[in-house]
């Protein structure tokens, strides 16, 4: 268990009050923390060369106190200036000179750390500036001299290194810490810098703590923790994060957005997005920017690539998420069975009595036939077959020879009257019908459609019927009438083309093909329960029995809906039954209504029966995420802190 306690107190106020009291009671004011007090011998050795006024002593004391405040705030340059000014005003007090050396030592240490961080970032200018300032403050400092030698060696290596030679670490992965295995317990109550260094040093890691890690002391209690647990806990307690420098060194800084952008190592890579549309590539680029907060993302749609630059943890999380997305969607196999049954039956039986009777005048009909066939009549008379006035004989010869036909005289007739009023009656023919037509058809279509999750599939069963939608015609042209020019050319090809053009207008129809039969569209979606939500759209189109302005009328039936099916179970999703029956009687009014007689009259009965059954069985043949979600990926919490 870890507990962190902050100790608040007027530490700085106590130091300042003690310094003021010492300055008022004795000519040697209190020294800053870590500065040894002056002895009597040292005071005697540093005898004043001139008389120091009280105003100068008070001014020196005031500068000393202001320098102590600046020292506590780690503003070492300003503190050094105030300490040096105080020492000039009151050279009898050796604490001023000692405090100056302490502040100078801290300033040099801070500059060395700044140079080391600049070296990590590759900022040669900042490194050189920090080391030059440190050398000015302490020219004999061993650490400053060592860093200057390293910087000079790097400059010499850069000048002698071949330009074409790649750096050994250009493609190397980011460094990782290699701590000492084992567990440790910690019970610390100290400042944050010491707590961090103590924890890391316990596992063989040397931690360089940035000056941004500030705050009150912490109490850190943790038992039997390995390296990962201990470092994560101390980072949370001190509000810091760690950047590995090599296998045994690390940089620890305050966890802020600015520090992460400054110290965190970033990597970049190019990802190939083959087979993706422009919209899909844009969506992936937006996901990298919005979800993983990678601000440097470039999508090359023409090349199908995505180049991203981000920290290691964000890049790893993005790659894992993209791998899951590119792994493909779930696949669903739809077993579709279409069962169509059709039965047509037509029966026409019975006696069809005459529907009409024709009455006529024999003399008028006879004269009409003879007048229409005068040439034949003259031939019969000239041949002696009939006398000129024997009209009935002449009519009989014409009808018998087949040269003349008359339904009135050739059908059965009933005569009545005499002379010019001789008339006849001819009934219509009588028909006896015994006709039966019966047809039956059965059709089974078994179709398998493999679709991706969310993809639409279409099944069409039927024919394509041409329908004329419009017509256009070319306009015929006359001959060319240009003075001095009689033909368009002398070649045979041009003459043939011109002759075809001059033949007149030609009508060319515009035809549009219409799908007749069944059109079935389905879009499956695999839900988290393992079931399949199926979006269906069914349309049945057939030709009607009539046309409008030459355009056929189409009968259309459609169905659309969404149904949830269990995986592997067949369900009837569409069932359609059409049944049609018509009955027609043909007879004489009144007689067909008499019981018994209606059975012998002509009866035309038609029965049509059709049924359609669609059975769909979904089977999930590929499931990319059986759990319904991807694995949880952890990203450092500090990557989003302000």
XYZ file of C-alpha atoms in Angstrom:
642
model
C 0.000 0.000 0.000
C 1.287 3.471 -0.836
C 0.400 6.671 0.996
C 1.537 10.138 -0.061
C 1.412 12.964 2.478
C 2.358 16.573 1.883
C 4.007 18.560 4.651
C 3.127 22.225 4.599
C 4.897 24.795 6.794
C 6.399 28.227 6.696
C 9.888 26.869 5.992
C 10.958 29.813 3.881
C 9.546 32.294 6.420
C 11.503 30.667 9.250
C 14.723 30.833 7.268
C 14.187 34.499 6.470
C 13.354 35.418 10.098
C 16.448 33.618 11.347
C 18.599 35.428 8.818
C 17.189 38.828 9.806
C 17.692 38.138 13.517
C 21.291 37.073 12.955
C 22.013 40.150 10.871
C 20.709 42.453 13.618
C 22.536 40.726 16.507
C 25.960 40.158 14.940
C 28.013 41.528 12.067
C 27.968 38.018 10.501
C 24.416 37.180 9.316
C 23.116 33.632 9.188
C 24.369 31.560 6.267
C 22.060 29.776 3.811
C 21.318 26.096 4.149
C 24.454 24.081 3.628
C 26.875 27.024 4.311
C 29.137 26.606 7.403
C 29.132 29.497 9.883
C 32.172 31.738 10.031
C 34.710 31.189 12.845
C 36.509 33.845 14.930
C 39.792 33.079 13.245
C 38.344 33.644 9.836
C 36.831 36.929 11.031
C 40.211 38.093 12.367
C 41.984 37.099 9.140
C 39.497 39.062 7.036
C 40.067 42.397 8.756
C 38.300 45.219 6.968
C 40.397 47.388 4.767
C 37.960 50.255 5.189
C 35.282 51.337 7.588
C 31.830 49.886 6.754
C 28.891 52.097 7.540
C 25.661 50.856 9.070
C 23.779 51.713 5.904
C 26.071 49.437 3.896
C 25.617 46.617 6.391
C 21.826 46.951 6.218
C 21.970 47.076 2.431
C 24.167 43.961 2.384
C 21.782 42.147 4.734
C 18.805 43.042 2.544
C 20.579 41.788 -0.581
C 21.510 38.595 1.253
C 17.892 37.930 2.201
C 16.674 38.635 -1.344
C 19.355 36.315 -2.703
C 18.227 33.589 -0.284
C 14.683 33.882 -1.632
C 15.962 33.611 -5.183
C 18.075 30.619 -4.136
C 14.995 28.852 -2.773
C 13.238 29.507 -6.122
C 16.245 28.003 -7.970
C 16.953 31.343 -9.684
C 20.679 30.918 -9.256
C 21.969 33.628 -11.623
C 20.044 36.376 -9.850
C 21.006 34.938 -6.450
C 24.707 34.965 -7.398
C 24.521 38.614 -8.395
C 22.896 39.597 -5.069
C 25.360 37.493 -3.033
C 28.314 39.081 -4.825
C 26.903 42.592 -4.296
C 26.368 41.834 -0.586
C 29.962 40.587 -0.303
C 31.244 43.804 -1.866
C 29.225 45.955 0.559
C 30.235 43.958 3.650
C 33.459 42.022 2.988
C 33.858 41.344 6.726
C 31.042 38.765 6.638
C 32.463 35.528 5.119
C 28.975 33.994 4.808
C 28.288 36.160 1.785
C 31.226 34.728 -0.141
C 30.387 31.183 0.965
C 26.758 31.603 -0.122
C 28.002 32.865 -3.478
C 30.024 29.671 -3.972
C 27.055 27.488 -2.989
C 24.751 29.276 -5.457
C 27.433 29.052 -8.141
C 27.761 25.290 -7.539
C 24.004 24.770 -7.866
C 23.885 26.907 -11.016
C 26.683 24.890 -12.604
C 24.912 21.619 -11.747
C 21.679 22.874 -13.292
C 23.484 23.999 -16.446
C 25.145 20.585 -16.776
C 21.741 18.890 -16.547
C 20.322 21.329 -19.130
C 23.192 20.503 -21.475
C 22.568 16.768 -21.015
C 18.884 17.178 -21.905
C 19.762 19.280 -24.943
C 22.186 16.555 -26.014
C 19.367 13.993 -25.798
C 17.140 16.168 -27.964
C 19.968 16.755 -30.414
C 19.957 20.518 -29.784
C 23.655 21.298 -30.171
C 23.142 25.050 -29.830
C 21.392 24.790 -26.459
C 24.025 22.318 -25.229
C 26.892 24.604 -26.224
C 25.219 27.654 -24.644
C 24.634 25.862 -21.327
C 28.198 24.500 -21.150
C 29.732 27.881 -22.039
C 27.793 29.543 -19.200
C 28.798 26.767 -16.790
C 32.446 27.187 -17.787
C 32.218 30.922 -17.112
C 30.827 30.301 -13.621
C 33.285 27.517 -12.710
C 36.179 27.081 -15.182
C 37.766 24.323 -13.080
C 34.642 22.140 -12.777
C 35.439 18.541 -13.794
C 31.890 17.788 -15.013
C 31.877 20.816 -17.295
C 35.227 19.831 -18.761
C 33.996 16.269 -19.404
C 30.892 17.473 -21.248
C 32.977 19.888 -23.316
C 35.261 17.029 -24.345
C 32.221 14.925 -25.368
C 30.817 17.786 -27.415
C 34.158 18.297 -29.141
C 34.382 14.567 -29.897
C 30.895 14.602 -31.407
C 31.815 17.563 -33.606
C 34.966 15.821 -34.806
C 33.056 12.607 -35.532
C 30.402 14.503 -37.487
C 33.104 16.077 -39.669
C 34.930 12.825 -40.400
C 31.849 10.620 -40.798
C 31.045 9.821 -44.476
C 27.951 11.577 -45.726
C 26.528 8.412 -47.238
C 26.895 6.337 -44.075
C 23.671 5.820 -42.153
C 23.710 6.218 -38.417
C 23.745 2.979 -36.423
C 20.671 4.041 -34.455
C 18.665 5.523 -37.342
C 16.362 2.519 -37.558
C 16.868 1.202 -34.037
C 13.838 0.823 -31.781
C 13.294 3.103 -28.825
C 15.497 2.227 -25.820
C 13.973 0.189 -23.017
C 15.006 0.029 -19.394
C 16.534 -3.181 -18.067
C 16.028 -3.032 -14.301
C 17.305 -5.512 -11.754
C 14.721 -8.207 -11.103
C 13.149 -8.498 -7.684
C 10.853 -6.646 -5.307
C 11.547 -3.858 -2.837
C 9.708 -2.022 -0.083
C 9.809 1.731 0.399
C 8.966 3.961 3.373
C 10.082 7.442 2.409
C 9.280 10.933 3.637
C 11.414 13.294 1.627
C 11.405 15.692 -1.282
C 10.221 14.486 -4.671
C 13.617 14.440 -6.356
C 15.126 12.212 -3.677
C 12.093 9.891 -3.670
C 12.321 9.353 -7.428
C 16.065 8.729 -7.409
C 15.802 6.342 -4.447
C 13.124 4.194 -6.085
C 14.888 3.964 -9.444
C 18.290 3.363 -7.889
C 16.881 0.373 -5.995
C 16.437 -1.415 -9.325
C 19.766 -0.376 -10.846
C 18.436 2.578 -12.846
C 20.058 5.995 -12.604
C 17.328 8.647 -12.796
C 18.079 12.197 -13.895
C 15.325 14.381 -12.449
C 14.323 17.475 -14.384
C 14.036 20.808 -12.584
C 10.322 20.898 -13.459
C 9.675 18.243 -10.781
C 8.775 20.526 -7.904
C 6.343 20.528 -5.028
C 6.107 19.804 -1.329
C 7.731 16.706 0.186
C 5.914 13.406 -0.219
C 5.417 10.376 1.947
C 5.825 7.215 -0.069
C 4.984 3.810 1.447
C 5.016 0.713 -0.762
C 5.750 -2.916 0.094
C 6.984 -5.787 -2.087
C 6.737 -4.020 -5.431
C 8.540 -4.856 -8.638
C 10.060 -2.243 -10.913
C 6.934 -1.573 -12.949
C 4.707 -1.209 -9.901
C 7.160 0.939 -7.957
C 7.983 3.331 -10.794
C 4.338 3.720 -11.744
C 3.452 4.496 -8.128
C 6.244 7.015 -7.604
C 5.412 8.723 -10.893
C 1.801 9.082 -9.787
C 2.867 10.350 -6.369
C 5.204 12.980 -7.807
C 3.098 13.783 -10.899
C 5.942 12.837 -13.245
C 6.725 10.575 -16.181
C 9.805 8.658 -17.311
C 11.718 8.670 -20.591
C 14.291 5.853 -21.015
C 17.699 7.099 -22.152
C 19.340 3.709 -22.404
C 19.117 0.380 -20.625
C 20.197 1.784 -17.234
C 19.459 5.509 -17.361
C 16.203 7.447 -17.440
C 14.978 11.022 -17.456
C 12.123 11.947 -15.100
C 10.164 15.169 -15.670
C 6.900 16.702 -14.516
C 3.926 15.233 -16.328
C 2.699 18.104 -18.501
C 1.792 18.340 -22.155
C 4.746 20.629 -22.842
C 7.244 18.270 -21.193
C 5.881 15.258 -23.025
C 6.187 17.057 -26.327
C 9.726 18.071 -25.404
C 11.120 14.854 -23.922
C 8.993 11.959 -25.139
C 10.560 10.035 -27.998
C 8.462 10.003 -31.140
C 8.445 7.490 -33.932
C 6.940 7.556 -37.380
C 5.981 4.922 -39.875
C 4.209 4.582 -43.199
C 1.191 2.278 -43.360
C -0.120 0.952 -46.649
C -3.908 1.067 -46.981
C -4.413 -1.106 -50.022
C -7.904 -1.676 -51.364
C -9.475 1.216 -49.456
C -11.599 3.977 -50.877
C -10.785 7.648 -50.492
C -13.448 8.031 -47.808
C -12.119 5.079 -45.796
C -8.548 6.404 -45.874
C -9.764 9.826 -44.760
C -11.708 8.251 -41.871
C -8.605 6.371 -40.690
C -6.573 9.583 -40.792
C -9.233 11.380 -38.745
C -9.236 8.514 -36.240
C -5.468 8.871 -35.785
C -5.858 12.606 -35.126
C -8.978 12.630 -32.964
C -8.752 9.370 -31.000
C -4.986 8.946 -30.657
C -4.202 12.699 -30.816
C -1.461 12.247 -33.403
C -1.226 15.757 -34.821
C 1.211 14.835 -37.604
C -0.745 12.553 -39.947
C -0.487 12.627 -43.744
C -2.806 10.574 -45.975
C -1.601 10.069 -49.557
C -4.766 8.978 -51.326
C -3.082 8.496 -54.704
C -0.441 6.169 -53.237
C -2.797 4.588 -50.701
C -0.515 5.277 -47.721
C -0.776 6.879 -44.294
C 2.283 8.378 -42.587
C 1.950 9.033 -38.863
C 4.290 10.467 -36.237
C 3.491 10.010 -32.557
C 4.847 8.725 -29.283
C 5.584 5.045 -28.923
C 2.547 4.182 -26.796
C 0.149 6.011 -29.127
C 1.740 4.442 -32.190
C 1.462 0.949 -30.721
C -2.190 1.495 -29.780
C -2.997 2.885 -33.238
C -1.293 -0.046 -34.979
C -3.212 -2.563 -32.888
C -6.525 -0.815 -33.556
C -5.785 -0.550 -37.273
C -4.843 -4.227 -37.382
C -8.229 -5.116 -35.949
C -9.985 -2.886 -38.479
C -8.004 -4.222 -41.441
C -8.545 -7.798 -40.308
C -11.837 -7.630 -42.174
C -15.433 -7.700 -41.182
C -17.511 -10.701 -40.289
C -18.706 -12.896 -43.148
C -22.246 -14.250 -43.422
C -23.362 -17.057 -45.742
C -27.029 -16.780 -46.718
C -28.729 -19.966 -47.878
C -31.716 -18.780 -49.905
C -34.339 -21.175 -51.221
C -37.065 -19.981 -53.585
C -39.989 -22.375 -54.022
C -42.502 -21.457 -56.733
C -45.617 -23.521 -57.476
C -48.044 -22.725 -60.300
C -51.213 -24.592 -61.412
C -53.416 -23.427 -64.289
C -56.683 -25.183 -65.225
C -59.191 -24.169 -67.882
C -62.336 -26.152 -68.899
C -64.862 -25.353 -71.635
C -67.802 -27.823 -71.890
C -71.439 -27.759 -73.022
C -73.606 -26.819 -75.978
C -73.438 -23.309 -77.317
C -76.876 -22.534 -78.886
C -77.213 -20.005 -81.662
C -76.902 -16.529 -80.331
C -78.641 -14.778 -83.298
C -81.123 -15.480 -86.229
C -80.870 -13.720 -89.571
C -84.112 -12.934 -91.501
C -83.921 -11.937 -95.195
C -85.967 -11.490 -98.397
C -85.141 -14.244 -100.866
C -85.779 -12.128 -103.988
C -83.610 -9.241 -102.729
C -80.696 -11.481 -101.766
C -80.997 -13.398 -105.069
C -80.880 -10.210 -107.167
C -77.923 -8.900 -105.185
C -75.873 -12.040 -105.888
C -76.783 -12.122 -109.596
C -76.002 -8.454 -110.060
C -72.599 -8.942 -108.502
C -71.773 -11.873 -110.827
C -73.154 -10.866 -114.274
C -70.260 -12.416 -116.133
C -70.883 -15.822 -114.596
C -74.609 -15.514 -115.209
C -74.027 -14.861 -118.947
C -71.743 -17.895 -119.180
C -74.404 -20.143 -117.613
C -77.110 -18.858 -119.955
C -74.891 -19.102 -123.052
C -73.958 -22.653 -122.222
C -77.636 -23.629 -121.997
C -77.517 -24.687 -118.358
C -80.412 -22.409 -117.424
C -82.975 -20.225 -119.105
C -82.478 -16.464 -118.871
C -85.406 -15.942 -116.504
C -84.756 -18.963 -114.254
C -83.022 -17.034 -111.498
C -83.308 -19.762 -108.855
C -81.580 -22.284 -111.162
C -78.828 -19.823 -111.998
C -78.349 -19.073 -108.250
C -78.151 -22.766 -107.461
C -75.522 -23.340 -110.193
C -73.408 -20.454 -108.833
C -73.555 -21.722 -105.262
C -72.876 -25.322 -106.313
C -69.884 -24.391 -108.461
C -68.228 -22.618 -105.557
C -67.717 -19.492 -107.555
C -70.076 -17.657 -105.235
C -70.547 -18.098 -101.492
C -73.392 -16.884 -99.304
C -73.787 -17.723 -95.666
C -77.484 -16.979 -95.881
C -78.282 -19.561 -98.579
C -75.625 -22.126 -97.604
C -76.724 -22.452 -93.951
C -80.005 -23.944 -92.941
C -82.931 -21.746 -93.816
C -86.643 -21.697 -93.189
C -88.795 -20.143 -95.970
C -92.145 -18.543 -95.595
C -94.357 -16.312 -97.758
C -94.511 -16.324 -101.583
C -93.800 -14.241 -104.614
C -91.937 -11.090 -103.976
C -92.512 -11.510 -100.246
C -90.791 -14.877 -100.114
C -88.535 -14.633 -97.078
C -86.237 -16.891 -95.103
C -84.711 -17.287 -91.681
C -81.104 -18.490 -91.097
C -79.969 -19.382 -87.519
C -76.342 -19.090 -86.309
C -74.361 -22.310 -86.029
C -74.613 -24.479 -82.925
C -71.285 -25.509 -81.213
C -70.613 -28.357 -78.820
C -67.485 -27.711 -76.702
C -65.506 -30.365 -74.845
C -62.185 -28.716 -73.997
C -59.830 -29.108 -70.993
C -56.431 -27.459 -70.502
C -54.401 -28.103 -67.351
C -50.796 -27.161 -66.585
C -48.685 -27.393 -63.448
C -45.156 -26.127 -62.763
C -42.808 -26.437 -59.818
C -39.579 -24.522 -59.441
C -36.920 -24.667 -56.746
C -34.020 -22.238 -56.726
C -31.285 -22.781 -54.141
C -28.868 -19.863 -53.954
C -25.955 -19.174 -51.606
C -24.768 -15.610 -51.079
C -21.650 -14.841 -49.043
C -21.695 -11.269 -47.855
C -19.600 -9.144 -45.566
C -21.062 -7.572 -42.480
C -23.054 -4.569 -43.679
C -22.652 -5.345 -47.397
C -25.657 -5.536 -49.715
C -26.286 -8.534 -51.960
C -28.764 -8.749 -54.843
C -30.477 -11.826 -56.297
C -32.427 -11.595 -59.552
C -34.543 -14.410 -60.969
C -36.530 -13.809 -64.150
C -36.047 -12.158 -67.521
C -35.369 -8.750 -69.007
C -38.193 -7.373 -71.113
C -37.533 -4.639 -73.701
C -39.837 -1.627 -73.474
C -39.768 1.067 -76.100
C -39.488 4.408 -74.351
C -39.001 6.821 -77.265
C -38.202 7.100 -80.953
C -36.074 9.359 -83.048
C -35.521 9.588 -86.790
C -32.966 11.086 -89.095
C -34.172 13.665 -91.585
C -33.799 12.915 -95.296
C -31.956 15.450 -97.391
C -32.213 16.377 -101.007
C -29.434 16.588 -103.508
C -26.724 19.180 -103.276
C -27.644 22.212 -105.339
C -24.478 24.288 -105.570
C -23.650 26.053 -108.836
C -20.723 24.368 -110.521
C -20.820 21.344 -108.188
C -22.928 18.347 -109.013
C -21.720 15.713 -106.554
C -20.144 15.512 -103.147
C -17.223 13.539 -104.443
C -16.141 10.882 -106.824
C -15.362 8.039 -104.428
C -17.739 5.116 -104.135
C -17.850 5.317 -100.336
C -19.056 8.915 -100.368
C -21.590 8.210 -103.082
C -22.996 5.265 -101.116
C -23.192 7.337 -97.945
C -24.934 10.170 -99.738
C -27.444 7.818 -101.322
C -28.297 6.338 -97.929
C -28.736 9.804 -96.495
C -31.048 10.869 -99.299
C -33.288 7.795 -99.078
C -35.493 9.462 -96.471
C -36.202 9.397 -92.752
C -35.485 6.274 -90.673
C -37.161 5.666 -87.315
C -34.897 4.313 -84.596
C -36.494 3.201 -81.316
C -35.015 3.746 -77.873
C -35.392 0.623 -75.760
C -35.102 0.232 -72.015
C -34.890 -3.223 -70.495
C -37.046 -3.891 -67.470
C -36.327 -6.720 -65.035
C -39.250 -9.098 -64.787
C -39.536 -11.710 -62.098
C -38.022 -11.654 -58.630
C -35.470 -9.157 -57.307
C -34.252 -9.882 -53.780
C -31.795 -7.642 -51.910
C -30.365 -8.494 -48.500
C -27.942 -6.746 -46.124
C -26.802 -8.819 -43.111
C -25.405 -7.362 -39.901
C -23.874 -9.521 -37.178
C -24.910 -8.215 -33.754
C -23.172 -8.860 -30.441
C -25.574 -11.633 -29.413
C -24.433 -13.714 -32.387
C -27.704 -13.288 -34.241
C -27.965 -11.790 -37.707
C -30.077 -8.709 -38.431
C -31.187 -9.011 -42.055
C -32.433 -6.012 -44.024
C -34.486 -7.268 -46.984
C -36.028 -5.697 -50.055
C -38.211 -7.920 -52.259
C -39.846 -6.943 -55.523
C -41.889 -9.093 -57.926
C -42.592 -7.608 -61.348
C -44.724 -9.129 -64.129
C -46.379 -7.986 -67.345
C -49.963 -6.854 -67.073
C -52.684 -7.854 -69.492
C -52.976 -4.482 -71.201
C -50.873 -1.613 -72.506
C -51.129 2.161 -72.442
C -50.128 3.996 -75.620
C -48.217 0.966 -76.741
C -46.286 0.707 -73.478
C -47.028 -2.435 -71.469
C -48.364 -2.118 -67.949
C -46.307 -3.860 -65.276
C -47.728 -5.509 -62.190
C -45.480 -4.865 -59.218
C -45.419 -6.238 -55.676
C -42.755 -5.302 -53.172
C -41.806 -6.029 -49.579
C -39.097 -4.467 -47.405
C -38.255 -4.914 -43.760
C -35.700 -5.898 -41.134
C -35.750 -9.225 -39.327
C -33.397 -10.711 -36.735
C -32.562 -14.378 -37.302
C -30.700 -16.894 -35.230
C -27.497 -18.149 -36.730
C -27.988 -21.486 -38.522
C -31.812 -21.576 -38.347
C -33.953 -21.340 -41.470
C -36.883 -18.942 -41.405
C -39.621 -18.258 -43.921
C -39.180 -14.572 -44.578
C -41.602 -14.193 -47.512
C -44.719 -16.187 -48.416
C -47.000 -15.202 -51.289
C -50.114 -17.064 -52.544
C -52.118 -16.015 -55.618
C -55.375 -17.760 -56.418
C -57.660 -16.730 -59.270
C -60.872 -18.380 -60.507
C -63.247 -17.237 -63.265
C -66.475 -18.828 -64.597
C -68.353 -17.846 -67.779
C -71.720 -19.194 -69.144
C -72.803 -18.961 -72.777
C -76.462 -19.691 -73.611
C -79.922 -18.288 -74.120
C -81.395 -15.882 -71.593
C -83.820 -17.628 -69.304
C -83.032 -21.158 -70.493
C -79.622 -21.235 -68.748
C -81.349 -20.387 -65.479
C -83.627 -23.408 -65.615
C -82.317 -26.192 -63.363
C -80.892 -28.983 -65.460
C -80.529 -26.933 -68.626
C -77.684 -24.886 -67.163
C -75.592 -28.052 -67.036
C -75.661 -28.542 -70.802
C -75.032 -24.943 -71.781
C -71.511 -23.850 -72.582
C -69.456 -23.267 -69.443
C -65.918 -21.818 -69.430
C -64.092 -22.224 -66.087
C -60.499 -21.044 -65.450
C -58.552 -21.621 -62.241
C -55.045 -20.234 -61.663
C -53.006 -20.888 -58.518
C -49.486 -19.635 -57.777
C -47.422 -19.595 -54.577
C -43.978 -18.278 -53.678
C -41.954 -19.229 -50.621
C -38.567 -17.757 -49.649
C -36.579 -19.447 -46.895
C -33.388 -17.788 -45.624
C -30.818 -19.475 -43.395
C -27.951 -17.229 -42.199
C -24.642 -18.783 -41.177
C -21.778 -16.757 -39.710
C -18.732 -18.254 -41.404
C -16.237 -15.667 -40.120
C -16.428 -13.640 -36.936
C -13.621 -11.147 -36.396
C -14.648 -10.083 -32.895
C -16.528 -12.794 -31.099
C -16.443 -10.761 -27.862
C -18.111 -7.799 -29.508
C -15.208 -5.409 -28.911
C -11.470 -5.165 -29.399
C -8.942 -5.630 -26.580
C -8.567 -2.657 -24.255
C -5.403 -0.709 -25.057
C -3.739 1.500 -22.430
C -2.323 4.914 -23.287
C -0.256 6.921 -20.820
C -2.515 9.224 -18.849
C -0.099 12.117 -19.153
C -0.501 12.266 -22.899
C -3.727 14.216 -22.461
C -2.916 16.367 -19.426
C -2.783 20.103 -19.780
